[in-house]
């Protein structure tokens, strides 16, 4: 059989390949003999790609090219390709020239990508890629499991860009027009973002985990132990946050079980006041159970190489059991973790406040709100979730998934459903870039925004598409054992679970503040101008219109999400600085502001900040959080309560940032100095991460930047934060 | 009277949300004072009716509810300040019912002049005594050194009223 190349060889190159051609230096520096065959093959293939099957022409051009090299001692690949290109361009068949140039371009791209892949792996191996290592404040990239996860992430990302995602989406992501979040997990893996675990369903019906059948627990201690196991499993199968919705109510039956067990023991032993005895033992057991849960969560390492992003939502339960759980969670948090009573950053605590239940003095759970205030003043968490606003803004009451993702309302045949629902992922737009490209022209801004929205939609569609044919067996804990609220068979598809708004899928955005500056100049601060405020709201409304339309078109729960800019604040700004240069009030600070948030440098009181920000959650109701920066409030819970109460009618979800850093050298507690290089005790200058505890809010979560540094943009943003009181 | 700084919403100097006024003028000149720049009575800015009106407005605000007014300095009971401060606290008590007044002074309650005592009739909580560097304790609430006292005067006012 005659191959194409040998055919070319035999028909066109009777002359032996022994003329004095140069030796060719390859890209990696090694040398290879000059090959007429390879040149002719490349030209012939280019012809075929253009629909022209012509050996003879390939031979002619090869002859012209090779003639130019006669007598030369050495050349390189690029030079050879340049000459081929020139000869083809000069020749009569331009279509072949074009095909060759395209082929060359694609090869260059592919080469660039694979060398980038190698560089990234090298950066991980040598621990030199700061961007990768600091990307997630919750991941310790120095430990092996995390490194394995990061390696998988590098490759998953590479593969997705190369083979799974549409080219225009990849280009837009790489250039920073938009951000396809969590590319290191999805779409390579058929994973989704974050969820509300159906804990109640799992515990009451039992489930299988690995090889073990888990029975419904018979005490609160067992129930929290099982909960920790569930959290670990779930968090290994999703890449975003794991939330236990209404944990004080879901676990209440197991407090009852403990009480009854203790009561029976008391009676059996003839304890005089068996009820009081049982209550006492149950209280102790419940407190210890939640202490264990907190320890479990903080010692767990999921297969994602990190402490799981867990959120506990609680506060609405009214029974003795629920109240006990609420108090146990708060009192454990107030106590702190370990011998030094450190502030844990996980689980995140979200405490619900409700009129008539715990908001005002005289309400049955008002005492627990007081404990929550103390806890927030000492440990920053809990953040609060205001019942009425949450219902008004999101359609029903439920805690956030992860740090700030909110589901909309969804009903099945039995009514409203929250447990087991999830978010499919986020794609965020770089709004400041659009404003910079529009050069202050508003109409142009909205034109470009429309184009970017179409691209973002295309990107989000890939997330839905990726889960279409996936079977339940890829994540038994989610789909077969009840975490998603269903018990599917291994070969059942999961696609139905995400339809009709049961799951959300989110368009995100960042840098509204910089967008306004880029569009209208920074002479007038957004905060100080009603006109600019209206403009800013107008932009977010356009985003909202888009997701509403997408939802109507597809039935999928498209939602608008106010992206926490942990990495993006740094990445988008860095790319735009490169592209547009230093622009005052836009690219000059090294970070972009979190979603709709007020510029961190603007000095306003927290009440005015809330008024400024509270208009956004009702529009961006797929994800949001508002917060204020406070001084130490441990001795002024009354003032802290005043702002919580104020927020009740303003915003669904509110967090208070207070300085709770601790120095184990000099016992200073308060706020460490934040410099570009790290955090230092203001009292003794100590900055040894092992001897300090520094806690800052990173996105919706807290982080310990002393032990795991923020990226440069985030560090700069934290440095510039101004107290609102 | 001159003043140094007015904080319309303060959560550090006293309980709850407060309005806090730092007046100029202090004759104690305690070593280690954290506000030494406020010692000269002519430092800062003149305290006029406009400033007083602003304080009353803020205390009457129904959106951000203040618990009361904190007077610090300098020393609000510095002899040159007493007349103006008396005017202010009297206005607060008549125009802003329910708002409390905290006052920080370097004098001791026992040694006050009649003019200074006249001010105290309208003050709910007095933090008194000079700052003593040797007795400095940063962990103390609302005080700089342990010799200073937090005195609740409301009980005394009630006694005076019933007598
Ligand atoms: Zn220290």
Short mmCIF file of C-alpha atoms in Angstrom, two decimals, chain A residues 353-640:
data_model
loop_
_atom_site.label_atom_id
_atom_site.label_comp_id
_atom_site.label_asym_id
_atom_site.label_seq_id
_atom_site.Cartn_x
_atom_site.Cartn_y
_atom_site.Cartn_z
CA UNK A 353 -34.33 36.66 63.22
CA UNK A 354 -38.09 36.82 63.12
CA UNK A 355 -40.61 39.32 64.37
CA UNK A 356 -42.59 37.84 67.24
CA UNK A 357 -40.09 35.02 67.79
CA UNK A 358 -36.79 36.56 68.80
CA UNK A 359 -36.54 40.09 67.48
CA UNK A 360 -37.81 42.12 70.42
CA UNK A 361 -37.66 41.97 74.18
CA UNK A 362 -40.54 39.81 75.37
CA UNK A 363 -40.39 37.51 72.32
CA UNK A 364 -40.01 33.84 73.36
CA UNK A 365 -36.52 33.45 71.86
CA UNK A 366 -35.25 36.94 72.58
CA UNK A 367 -32.75 35.50 75.04
CA UNK A 368 -31.13 33.55 72.21
CA UNK A 369 -30.81 36.66 70.08
CA UNK A 370 -28.80 38.14 72.97
CA UNK A 371 -26.45 35.15 72.88
CA UNK A 372 -26.19 35.54 69.11
CA UNK A 373 -25.18 39.18 69.58
CA UNK A 374 -22.50 38.23 72.07
CA UNK A 375 -21.28 35.55 69.69
CA UNK A 376 -21.11 37.93 66.72
CA UNK A 377 -19.19 40.48 68.79
CA UNK A 378 -16.61 37.87 69.77
CA UNK A 379 -16.46 35.55 66.75
CA UNK A 380 -17.91 37.62 63.90
CA UNK A 381 -20.41 34.86 63.06
CA UNK A 382 -23.34 34.45 63.15
CA UNK A 383 -24.46 36.53 60.22
CA UNK A 384 -28.14 37.20 60.46
CA UNK A 385 -30.97 36.30 58.14
CA UNK A 386 -34.02 38.51 58.57
CA UNK A 387 -37.11 36.41 58.07
CA UNK A 388 -39.52 38.88 56.52
CA UNK A 389 -37.02 40.40 54.10
CA UNK A 390 -35.81 36.95 53.04
CA UNK A 391 -39.35 35.95 52.15
CA UNK A 392 -40.01 39.27 50.42
CA UNK A 393 -36.81 39.14 48.37
CA UNK A 394 -36.46 35.44 47.53
CA UNK A 395 -40.07 34.25 47.67
CA UNK A 396 -39.74 31.94 50.66
CA UNK A 397 -37.63 31.41 53.75
CA UNK A 398 -34.44 29.41 53.39
CA UNK A 399 -30.84 29.87 54.45
CA UNK A 400 -28.15 30.72 51.89
CA UNK A 401 -26.31 27.93 50.13
CA UNK A 402 -22.65 28.38 50.87
CA UNK A 403 -21.92 31.97 51.70
CA UNK A 404 -24.60 33.86 49.78
CA UNK A 405 -26.40 31.87 47.10
CA UNK A 406 -30.18 31.96 47.48
CA UNK A 407 -32.73 29.69 45.88
CA UNK A 408 -36.04 31.01 44.63
CA UNK A 409 -39.41 29.60 45.45
CA UNK A 410 -40.20 26.09 44.18
CA UNK A 411 -43.15 23.85 44.85
CA UNK A 412 -43.81 20.21 44.10
CA UNK A 413 -47.09 18.33 44.60
CA UNK A 414 -46.69 18.51 48.36
CA UNK A 415 -45.96 22.22 48.53
CA UNK A 416 -42.88 24.36 49.02
CA UNK A 417 -39.55 22.51 48.83
CA UNK A 418 -36.13 23.70 49.97
CA UNK A 419 -34.20 20.67 51.21
CA UNK A 420 -32.11 18.90 48.60
CA UNK A 421 -32.08 21.80 46.15
CA UNK A 422 -28.92 23.25 44.68
CA UNK A 423 -27.14 25.75 42.47
CA UNK A 424 -25.64 24.58 39.17
CA UNK A 425 -22.85 27.11 39.01
CA UNK A 426 -21.93 30.67 38.20
CA UNK A 427 -20.51 32.67 35.30
CA UNK A 428 -19.62 36.25 36.18
CA UNK A 429 -19.33 39.30 33.99
CA UNK A 430 -16.52 41.80 34.22
CA UNK A 431 -18.66 44.94 34.28
CA UNK A 432 -15.83 47.49 34.65
CA UNK A 433 -14.23 46.15 31.46
CA UNK A 434 -17.39 46.78 29.49
CA UNK A 435 -17.48 50.32 30.83
CA UNK A 436 -13.84 50.84 29.88
CA UNK A 437 -14.45 49.52 26.38
CA UNK A 438 -17.46 51.81 26.01
CA UNK A 439 -15.23 54.82 26.79
CA UNK A 440 -17.94 56.65 28.71
CA UNK A 441 -20.59 56.06 26.08
CA UNK A 442 -23.66 54.72 27.85
CA UNK A 443 -25.41 53.38 24.76
CA UNK A 444 -22.25 51.62 23.70
CA UNK A 445 -21.97 50.17 27.22
CA UNK A 446 -25.38 48.55 26.97
CA UNK A 447 -24.62 47.26 23.46
CA UNK A 448 -21.47 45.53 24.63
CA UNK A 449 -23.29 44.33 27.74
CA UNK A 450 -25.90 42.66 25.54
CA UNK A 451 -23.19 40.80 23.65
CA UNK A 452 -21.49 39.73 26.87
CA UNK A 453 -24.80 38.56 28.27
CA UNK A 454 -25.32 36.32 25.27
CA UNK A 455 -21.88 34.87 25.78
CA UNK A 456 -22.51 34.37 29.51
CA UNK A 457 -25.75 32.58 28.66
CA UNK A 458 -23.87 30.34 26.26
CA UNK A 459 -21.35 29.58 29.00
CA UNK A 460 -24.08 28.83 31.54
CA UNK A 461 -25.83 26.54 29.06
CA UNK A 462 -22.72 24.36 29.00
CA UNK A 463 -23.19 23.76 32.72
CA UNK A 464 -26.73 22.52 32.15
CA UNK A 465 -25.70 20.48 29.11
CA UNK A 466 -22.91 18.78 31.03
CA UNK A 467 -25.39 17.28 33.50
CA UNK A 468 -27.87 16.04 30.89
CA UNK A 469 -26.83 12.43 30.46
CA UNK A 470 -25.24 11.99 33.86
CA UNK A 471 -26.40 9.03 35.95
CA UNK A 472 -27.10 8.99 39.66
CA UNK A 473 -24.18 6.65 40.37
CA UNK A 474 -21.58 9.42 39.91
CA UNK A 475 -22.52 10.75 43.35
CA UNK A 476 -24.48 8.19 45.37
CA UNK A 477 -24.64 10.40 48.44
CA UNK A 478 -26.36 13.16 46.45
CA UNK A 479 -28.67 11.27 44.16
CA UNK A 480 -29.19 7.79 45.63
CA UNK A 481 -28.92 8.29 49.39
CA UNK A 482 -31.01 11.39 49.81
CA UNK A 483 -28.80 14.51 50.09
CA UNK A 484 -30.57 15.96 47.05
CA UNK A 485 -33.89 14.93 48.50
CA UNK A 486 -34.30 11.96 46.13
CA UNK A 487 -33.43 8.25 46.06
CA UNK A 488 -32.64 7.49 42.44
CA UNK A 489 -31.35 4.19 41.04
CA UNK A 490 -27.73 4.06 39.87
CA UNK A 491 -28.62 4.29 36.19
CA UNK A 492 -31.29 6.96 36.52
CA UNK A 493 -30.43 10.30 34.96
CA UNK A 494 -30.29 13.30 37.25
CA UNK A 495 -31.25 15.99 34.75
CA UNK A 496 -34.86 16.28 35.96
CA UNK A 497 -33.69 17.42 39.40
CA UNK A 498 -32.42 20.68 38.03
CA UNK A 499 -35.46 21.73 36.00
CA UNK A 500 -38.36 24.10 36.62
CA UNK A 501 -36.44 26.25 39.05
CA UNK A 502 -35.72 23.42 41.48
CA UNK A 503 -32.05 24.31 41.03
CA UNK A 504 -30.69 27.76 40.35
CA UNK A 505 -27.98 28.67 37.86
CA UNK A 506 -26.43 32.04 38.25
CA UNK A 507 -25.17 34.99 36.31
CA UNK A 508 -22.72 36.87 38.49
CA UNK A 509 -21.16 40.30 38.24
CA UNK A 510 -18.51 42.29 40.01
CA UNK A 511 -17.27 45.85 40.29
CA UNK A 512 -20.41 47.97 40.02
CA UNK A 513 -18.53 50.76 41.79
CA UNK A 514 -15.67 50.76 39.27
CA UNK A 515 -18.14 50.44 36.40
CA UNK A 516 -19.82 53.68 37.41
CA UNK A 517 -16.44 55.39 37.75
CA UNK A 518 -15.36 54.15 34.34
CA UNK A 519 -18.58 55.30 32.71
CA UNK A 520 -19.20 58.61 34.40
CA UNK A 521 -15.84 59.62 35.87
CA UNK A 522 -14.89 59.53 39.52
CA UNK A 523 -15.38 63.23 40.38
CA UNK A 524 -18.67 62.42 42.07
CA UNK A 525 -18.78 59.36 44.33
CA UNK A 526 -21.55 56.89 43.58
CA UNK A 527 -22.67 57.12 47.21
CA UNK A 528 -23.14 60.88 47.02
CA UNK A 529 -25.13 61.10 43.83
CA UNK A 530 -28.73 60.03 43.38
CA UNK A 531 -28.26 60.17 39.61
CA UNK A 532 -25.33 57.77 39.74
CA UNK A 533 -27.18 55.51 42.17
CA UNK A 534 -30.02 55.27 39.66
CA UNK A 535 -27.56 54.51 36.88
CA UNK A 536 -26.00 51.74 38.95
CA UNK A 537 -29.38 50.23 39.78
CA UNK A 538 -30.30 50.49 36.09
CA UNK A 539 -27.32 48.35 35.12
CA UNK A 540 -28.20 45.63 37.60
CA UNK A 541 -31.80 45.71 36.37
CA UNK A 542 -30.59 44.99 32.84
CA UNK A 543 -28.77 41.92 34.15
CA UNK A 544 -31.90 40.90 35.99
CA UNK A 545 -34.03 41.26 32.86
CA UNK A 546 -31.66 38.94 31.05
CA UNK A 547 -31.85 36.15 33.62
CA UNK A 548 -35.62 36.52 33.90
CA UNK A 549 -35.90 36.12 30.16
CA UNK A 550 -33.60 33.09 30.16
CA UNK A 551 -35.68 31.54 32.88
CA UNK A 552 -38.86 32.03 30.90
CA UNK A 553 -37.25 30.61 27.77
CA UNK A 554 -35.82 27.49 29.36
CA UNK A 555 -37.60 26.79 32.61
CA UNK A 556 -34.22 26.62 34.34
CA UNK A 557 -33.81 28.73 37.45
CA UNK A 558 -31.51 31.40 36.03
CA UNK A 559 -30.78 33.89 38.77
CA UNK A 560 -28.71 37.00 39.31
CA UNK A 561 -25.94 36.52 41.83
CA UNK A 562 -23.77 39.17 43.44
CA UNK A 563 -20.39 37.53 43.08
CA UNK A 564 -18.07 37.53 46.08
CA UNK A 565 -14.88 38.69 44.51
CA UNK A 566 -12.34 36.63 46.40
CA UNK A 567 -10.25 35.80 43.31
CA UNK A 568 -12.04 37.83 40.73
CA UNK A 569 -11.41 41.16 42.42
CA UNK A 570 -7.76 40.52 41.79
CA UNK A 571 -7.93 38.75 38.43
CA UNK A 572 -10.28 41.03 36.49
CA UNK A 573 -8.54 44.13 37.73
CA UNK A 574 -5.09 42.78 36.89
CA UNK A 575 -6.16 41.88 33.35
CA UNK A 576 -7.81 45.26 32.84
CA UNK A 577 -4.80 47.10 34.19
CA UNK A 578 -2.76 45.33 31.54
CA UNK A 579 -5.29 46.09 28.84
CA UNK A 580 -6.29 49.66 29.64
CA UNK A 581 -3.51 50.94 31.89
CA UNK A 582 -3.95 52.83 35.17
CA UNK A 583 -7.35 54.43 35.24
CA UNK A 584 -8.22 56.51 38.28
CA UNK A 585 -10.99 54.99 40.35
CA UNK A 586 -11.08 51.90 38.16
CA UNK A 587 -7.89 49.90 37.67
CA UNK A 588 -5.60 51.86 39.99
CA UNK A 589 -6.37 50.12 43.29
CA UNK A 590 -5.43 46.56 42.34
CA UNK A 591 -8.89 45.13 43.01
CA UNK A 592 -12.47 45.47 41.93
CA UNK A 593 -15.20 45.94 44.50
CA UNK A 594 -17.42 43.03 45.46
CA UNK A 595 -20.64 43.03 43.34
CA UNK A 596 -22.90 45.96 44.37
CA UNK A 597 -21.03 46.75 47.56
CA UNK A 598 -20.11 50.23 48.61
CA UNK A 599 -16.50 51.17 47.91
CA UNK A 600 -14.59 49.89 50.98
CA UNK A 601 -12.78 53.22 51.31
CA UNK A 602 -15.92 55.31 51.58
CA UNK A 603 -16.46 56.50 55.12
CA UNK A 604 -20.14 56.26 55.92
CA UNK A 605 -21.99 54.94 58.94
CA UNK A 606 -23.41 51.40 58.72
CA UNK A 607 -26.96 52.69 58.59
CA UNK A 608 -26.28 54.75 55.49
CA UNK A 609 -24.31 51.87 54.01
CA UNK A 610 -27.30 49.59 54.49
CA UNK A 611 -29.60 52.15 52.88
CA UNK A 612 -27.19 52.34 49.97
CA UNK A 613 -26.86 48.59 49.49
CA UNK A 614 -30.33 47.35 50.40
CA UNK A 615 -31.82 48.23 47.03
CA UNK A 616 -29.79 45.51 45.34
CA UNK A 617 -30.82 42.19 46.95
CA UNK A 618 -34.39 42.47 45.63
CA UNK A 619 -32.94 42.75 42.10
CA UNK A 620 -30.00 40.37 42.45
CA UNK A 621 -32.02 37.90 44.50
CA UNK A 622 -30.01 34.82 43.48
CA UNK A 623 -27.16 35.80 45.79
CA UNK A 624 -26.27 38.70 48.05
CA UNK A 625 -24.99 39.76 51.44
CA UNK A 626 -24.61 43.17 53.05
CA UNK A 627 -22.17 44.00 55.79
CA UNK A 628 -20.61 46.73 57.84
CA UNK A 629 -17.18 47.23 59.39
CA UNK A 630 -17.31 47.79 63.14
CA UNK A 631 -14.92 48.52 65.96
CA UNK A 632 -14.84 46.12 68.91
CA UNK A 633 -18.49 45.77 69.96
CA UNK A 634 -18.03 43.32 72.82
CA UNK A 635 -18.99 45.97 75.35
CA UNK A 636 -21.70 47.57 73.34
CA UNK A 637 -24.08 44.82 72.28
CA UNK A 638 -26.84 47.40 72.49
CA UNK A 639 -25.35 49.28 69.53
CA UNK A 640 -24.79 46.03 67.64
#
